[in-house]
Short mmCIF file of C-alpha atoms in Angstrom, two decimals:
data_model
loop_
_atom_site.label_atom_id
_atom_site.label_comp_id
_atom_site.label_asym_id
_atom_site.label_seq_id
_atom_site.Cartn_x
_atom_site.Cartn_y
_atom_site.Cartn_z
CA UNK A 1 -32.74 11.28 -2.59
CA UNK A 2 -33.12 14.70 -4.12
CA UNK A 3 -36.62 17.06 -3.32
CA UNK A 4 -38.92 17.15 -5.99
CA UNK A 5 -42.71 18.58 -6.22
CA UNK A 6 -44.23 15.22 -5.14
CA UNK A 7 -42.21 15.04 -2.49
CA UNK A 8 -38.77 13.29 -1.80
CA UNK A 9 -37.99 10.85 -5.28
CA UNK A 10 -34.88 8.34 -5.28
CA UNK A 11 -32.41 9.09 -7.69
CA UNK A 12 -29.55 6.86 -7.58
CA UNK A 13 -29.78 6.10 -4.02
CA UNK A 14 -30.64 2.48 -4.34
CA UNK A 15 -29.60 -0.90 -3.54
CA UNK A 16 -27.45 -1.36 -6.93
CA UNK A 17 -25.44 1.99 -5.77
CA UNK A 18 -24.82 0.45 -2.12
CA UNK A 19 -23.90 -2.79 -4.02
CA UNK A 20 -21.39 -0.18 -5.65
CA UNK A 21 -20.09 1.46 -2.55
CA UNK A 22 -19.62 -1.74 -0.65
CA UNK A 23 -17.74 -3.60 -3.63
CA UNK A 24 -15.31 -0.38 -3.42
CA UNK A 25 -14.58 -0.90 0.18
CA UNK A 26 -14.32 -4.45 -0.12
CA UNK A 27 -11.91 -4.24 -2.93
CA UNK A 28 -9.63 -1.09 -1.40
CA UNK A 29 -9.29 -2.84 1.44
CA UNK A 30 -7.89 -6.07 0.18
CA UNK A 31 -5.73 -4.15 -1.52
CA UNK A 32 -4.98 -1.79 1.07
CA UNK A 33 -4.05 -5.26 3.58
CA UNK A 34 -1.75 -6.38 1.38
CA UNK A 35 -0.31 -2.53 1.59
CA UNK A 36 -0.17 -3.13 5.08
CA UNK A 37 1.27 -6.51 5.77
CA UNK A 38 4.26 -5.04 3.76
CA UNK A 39 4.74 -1.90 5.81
CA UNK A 40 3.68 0.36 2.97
CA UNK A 41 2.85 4.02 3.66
CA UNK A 42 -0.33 4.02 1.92
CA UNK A 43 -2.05 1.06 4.23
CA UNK A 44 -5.24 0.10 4.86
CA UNK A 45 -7.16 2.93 5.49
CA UNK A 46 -5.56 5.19 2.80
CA UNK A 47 -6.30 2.37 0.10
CA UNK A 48 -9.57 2.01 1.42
CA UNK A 49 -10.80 5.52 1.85
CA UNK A 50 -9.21 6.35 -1.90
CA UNK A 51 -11.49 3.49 -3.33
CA UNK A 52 -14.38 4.37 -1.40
CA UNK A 53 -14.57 8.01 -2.50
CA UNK A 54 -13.79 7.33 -6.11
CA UNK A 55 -16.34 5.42 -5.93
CA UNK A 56 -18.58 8.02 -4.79
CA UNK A 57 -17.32 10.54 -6.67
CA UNK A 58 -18.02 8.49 -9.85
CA UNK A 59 -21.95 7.92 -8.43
CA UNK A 60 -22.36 11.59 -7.76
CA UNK A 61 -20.79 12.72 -11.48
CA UNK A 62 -23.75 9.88 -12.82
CA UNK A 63 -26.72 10.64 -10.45
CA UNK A 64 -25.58 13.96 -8.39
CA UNK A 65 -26.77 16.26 -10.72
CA UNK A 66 -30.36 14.60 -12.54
CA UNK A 67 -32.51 17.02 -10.84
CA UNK A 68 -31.09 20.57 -12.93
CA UNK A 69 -30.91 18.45 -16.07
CA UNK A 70 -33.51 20.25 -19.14
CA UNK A 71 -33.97 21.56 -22.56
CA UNK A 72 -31.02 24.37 -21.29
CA UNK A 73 -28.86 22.39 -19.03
CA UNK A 74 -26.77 19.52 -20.46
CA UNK A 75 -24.17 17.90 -18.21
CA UNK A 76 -21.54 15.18 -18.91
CA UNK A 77 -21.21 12.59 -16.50
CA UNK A 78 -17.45 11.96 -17.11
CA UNK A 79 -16.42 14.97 -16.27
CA UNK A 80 -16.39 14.36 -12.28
CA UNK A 81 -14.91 11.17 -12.48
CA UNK A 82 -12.49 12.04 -14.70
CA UNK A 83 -10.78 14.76 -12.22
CA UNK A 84 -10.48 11.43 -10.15
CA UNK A 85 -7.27 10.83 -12.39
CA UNK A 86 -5.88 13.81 -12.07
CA UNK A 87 -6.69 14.61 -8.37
CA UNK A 88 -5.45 11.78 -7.23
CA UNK A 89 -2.03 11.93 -8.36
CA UNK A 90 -1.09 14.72 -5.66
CA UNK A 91 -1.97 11.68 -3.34
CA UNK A 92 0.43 9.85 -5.47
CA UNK A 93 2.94 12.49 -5.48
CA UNK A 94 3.40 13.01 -1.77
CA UNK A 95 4.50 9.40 -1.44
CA UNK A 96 7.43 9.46 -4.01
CA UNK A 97 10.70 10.79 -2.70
CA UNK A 98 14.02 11.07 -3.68
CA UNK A 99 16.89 9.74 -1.49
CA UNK A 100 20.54 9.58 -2.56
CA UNK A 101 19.76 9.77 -5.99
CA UNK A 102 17.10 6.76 -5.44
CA UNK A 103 13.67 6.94 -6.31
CA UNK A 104 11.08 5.46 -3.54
CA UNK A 105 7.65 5.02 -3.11
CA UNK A 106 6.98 4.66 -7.12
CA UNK A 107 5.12 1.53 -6.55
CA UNK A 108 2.46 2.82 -3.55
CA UNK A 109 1.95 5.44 -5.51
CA UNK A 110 0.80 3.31 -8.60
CA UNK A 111 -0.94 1.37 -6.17
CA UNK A 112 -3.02 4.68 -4.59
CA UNK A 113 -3.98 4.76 -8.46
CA UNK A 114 -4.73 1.59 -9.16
CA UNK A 115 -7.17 1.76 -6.17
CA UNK A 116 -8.85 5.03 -7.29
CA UNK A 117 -9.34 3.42 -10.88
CA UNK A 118 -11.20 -0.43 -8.89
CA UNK A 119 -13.54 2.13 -6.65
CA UNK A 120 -14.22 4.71 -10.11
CA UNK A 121 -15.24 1.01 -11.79
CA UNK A 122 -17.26 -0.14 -8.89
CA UNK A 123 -18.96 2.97 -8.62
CA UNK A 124 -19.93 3.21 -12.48
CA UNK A 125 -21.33 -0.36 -12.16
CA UNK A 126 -18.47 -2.62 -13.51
CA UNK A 127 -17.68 -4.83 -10.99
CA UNK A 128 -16.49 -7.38 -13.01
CA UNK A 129 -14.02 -4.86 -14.25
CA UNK A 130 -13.01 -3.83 -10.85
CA UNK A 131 -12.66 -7.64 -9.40
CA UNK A 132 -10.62 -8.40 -12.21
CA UNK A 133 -7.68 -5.57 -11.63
CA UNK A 134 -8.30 -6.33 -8.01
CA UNK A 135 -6.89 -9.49 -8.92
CA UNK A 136 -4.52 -8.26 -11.28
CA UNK A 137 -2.71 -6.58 -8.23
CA UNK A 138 -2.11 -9.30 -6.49
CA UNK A 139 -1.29 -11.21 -9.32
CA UNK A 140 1.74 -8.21 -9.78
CA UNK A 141 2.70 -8.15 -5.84
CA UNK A 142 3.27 -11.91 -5.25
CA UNK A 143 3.23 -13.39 -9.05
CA UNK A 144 5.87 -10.41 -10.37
CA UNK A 145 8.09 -9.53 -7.44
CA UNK A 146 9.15 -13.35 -6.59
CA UNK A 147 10.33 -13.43 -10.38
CA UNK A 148 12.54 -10.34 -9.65
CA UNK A 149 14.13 -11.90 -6.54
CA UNK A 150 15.56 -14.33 -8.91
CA UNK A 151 17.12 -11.79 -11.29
CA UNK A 152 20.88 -11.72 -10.26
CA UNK A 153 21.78 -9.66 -8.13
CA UNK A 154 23.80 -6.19 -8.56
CA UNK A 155 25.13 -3.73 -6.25
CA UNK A 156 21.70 -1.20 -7.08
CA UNK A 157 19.45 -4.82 -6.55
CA UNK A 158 17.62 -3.91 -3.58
CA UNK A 159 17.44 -7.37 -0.62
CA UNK A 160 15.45 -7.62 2.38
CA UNK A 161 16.27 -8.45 5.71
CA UNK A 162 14.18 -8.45 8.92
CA UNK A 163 15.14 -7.88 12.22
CA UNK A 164 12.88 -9.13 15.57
CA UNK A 165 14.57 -7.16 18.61
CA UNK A 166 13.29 -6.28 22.19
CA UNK A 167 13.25 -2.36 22.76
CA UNK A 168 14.70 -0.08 25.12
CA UNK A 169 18.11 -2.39 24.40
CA UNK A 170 19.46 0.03 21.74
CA UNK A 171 19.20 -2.94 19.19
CA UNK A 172 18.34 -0.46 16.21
CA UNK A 173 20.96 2.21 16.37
CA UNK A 174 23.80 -1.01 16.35
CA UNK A 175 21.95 -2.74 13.71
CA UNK A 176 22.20 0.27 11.23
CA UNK A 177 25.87 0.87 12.04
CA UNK A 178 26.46 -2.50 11.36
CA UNK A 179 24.67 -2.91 7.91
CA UNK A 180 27.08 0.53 7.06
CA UNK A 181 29.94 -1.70 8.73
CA UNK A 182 29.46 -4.21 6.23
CA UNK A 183 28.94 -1.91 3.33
CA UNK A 184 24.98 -1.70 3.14
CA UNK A 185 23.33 1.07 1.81
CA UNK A 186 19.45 1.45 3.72
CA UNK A 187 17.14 2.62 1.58
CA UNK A 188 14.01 1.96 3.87
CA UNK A 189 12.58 0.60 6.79
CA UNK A 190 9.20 -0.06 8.63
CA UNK A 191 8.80 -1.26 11.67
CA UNK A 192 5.75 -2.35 14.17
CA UNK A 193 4.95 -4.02 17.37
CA UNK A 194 4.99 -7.72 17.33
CA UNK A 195 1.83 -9.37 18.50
CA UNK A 196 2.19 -10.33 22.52
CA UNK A 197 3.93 -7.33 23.85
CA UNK A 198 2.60 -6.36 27.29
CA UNK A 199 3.39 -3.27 29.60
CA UNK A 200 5.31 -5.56 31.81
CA UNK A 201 7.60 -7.33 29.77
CA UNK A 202 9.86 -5.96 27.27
CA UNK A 203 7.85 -4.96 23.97
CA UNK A 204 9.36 -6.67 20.90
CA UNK A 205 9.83 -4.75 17.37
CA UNK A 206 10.34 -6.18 13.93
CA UNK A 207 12.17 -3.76 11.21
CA UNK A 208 12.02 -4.63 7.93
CA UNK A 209 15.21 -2.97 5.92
CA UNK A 210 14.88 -2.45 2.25
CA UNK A 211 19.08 -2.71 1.38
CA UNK A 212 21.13 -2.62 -1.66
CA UNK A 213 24.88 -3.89 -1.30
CA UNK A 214 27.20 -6.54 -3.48
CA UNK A 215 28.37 -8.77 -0.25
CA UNK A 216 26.38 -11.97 0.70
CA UNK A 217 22.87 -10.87 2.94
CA UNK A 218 23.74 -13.85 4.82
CA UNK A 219 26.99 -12.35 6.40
CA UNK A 220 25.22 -9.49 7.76
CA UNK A 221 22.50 -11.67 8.99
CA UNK A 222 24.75 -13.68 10.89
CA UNK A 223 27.11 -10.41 12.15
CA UNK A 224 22.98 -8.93 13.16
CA UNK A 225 21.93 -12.27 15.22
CA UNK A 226 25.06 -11.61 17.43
CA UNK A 227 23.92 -8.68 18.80
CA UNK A 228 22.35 -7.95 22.36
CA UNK A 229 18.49 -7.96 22.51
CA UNK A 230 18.15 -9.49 18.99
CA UNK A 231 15.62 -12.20 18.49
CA UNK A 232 15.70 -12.95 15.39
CA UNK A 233 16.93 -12.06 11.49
CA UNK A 234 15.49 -13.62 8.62
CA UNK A 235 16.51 -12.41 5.13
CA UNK A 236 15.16 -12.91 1.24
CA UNK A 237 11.53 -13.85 0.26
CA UNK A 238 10.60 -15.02 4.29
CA UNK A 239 11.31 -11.53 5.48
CA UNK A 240 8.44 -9.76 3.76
CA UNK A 241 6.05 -12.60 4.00
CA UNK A 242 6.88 -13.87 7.62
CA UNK A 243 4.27 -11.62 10.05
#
């Protein structure tokens, strides 16, 4: 609502601009799960809050500024949103690094982008628009990256392998000097707490390793289940979709 000489006048504070908003967070988050359940940086609360304010951003560059507008004052509405684009790739920016001469974290990034661009169409009242690239990430993540696994594999092709171990046995330390044992190069890992840990029994971890390396993934799964404390290694498609 914005104060005018009648008293206080709605001015794109209604229903359809709530619709807006809450098709924004709905969206982000979905996308910001997936994020998530794939130990991404950018997770469900950075997806989510990105789509949320672009979506508010894009509301107050339409409706924000109605009450100055006159003969004198002309104001595009694009011109808010449209810094969305550009601000939003320093968010983009801080989650690509360079390690070893590898490039990481291209993908969230895109991702963080993609987001900004479903909660900016939300928020301008195309949720059509915004449901449909919704669904054209998902379509990317588990339609696209399957059909890469099957590409043949080179020493820069980068193979998954997760590890389930109990901590406090030193499991993570040996695991990495065994994956450079075997020739391994680890590009990445995420780790989290496995669901039924307690404060009295040992708490149980599972790493996910991002790993590039010609030899078989299935010797250095086998040389990783011998270990102490280790509870279980599972390698290729099941290691990223197993939670």
């Amino acid at each position: 609502m914005t104060w005018a000489s009648g008293g206080w006048q709605e001015i794109g504070q209604g229903w359809w601009q709530i619709l807006n908003i809450a098709v924004a967070l709905v969206l982000s988050a979905a996308i910001g799960l997936e994020r998530e359940l794939r130990y991404r940086d950018a997770g469900l609360r950075t997806q989510t809050l990105v789509g949320v304010a672009s979506a508010l951003f894009t509301l107050v560059s339409k409706y924000g500024f109605s009450d100055i507008l006159g003969d004198d004052v002309i104001l595009d509405p694009s011109r808010v949103a449209a810094q969305i684009v550009s601000g939003i790739g320093f968010v983009g920016a801080g989650l690509i690094f360079v390690r070893r001469n590898v490039v990481r974290g291209l993908t969230t990034a895109a991702t963080v982008w993609l987001t900004a661009a479903v909660g900016a169409a939300a928020g301008a009242g195309l949720p059509l628009l915004a449901v449909l690239v919704t669904a054209s990430h998902f379509l990317v993540v588990y339609g696209l990256s399957p059909l890469a696994r099957k590409l043949p594999d080179t020493r820069f092709s980068i193979r998954q392998l997760r590890v389930d171990y109990e901590v406090g046995t030193g499991v993570l330390a040996r695991v990495l000097e065994r994956c450079t044992a075997l020739n391994f190069v680890v590009e990445d890992l995420g780790s989290r707490h496995l669901d039924g840990s307690s404060e009295a029994a040992p708490r149980h971890v599972s790493v996910l390793l991002q790993l590039r390396g010609k030899q078989p993934l299935s010797e250095l799964a086998s040389a990783l289940d011998e270990l102490d404390g280790v509870t279980r290694v599972v390698t290729g498609d099941r290691a990223e979709e197993e939670e």
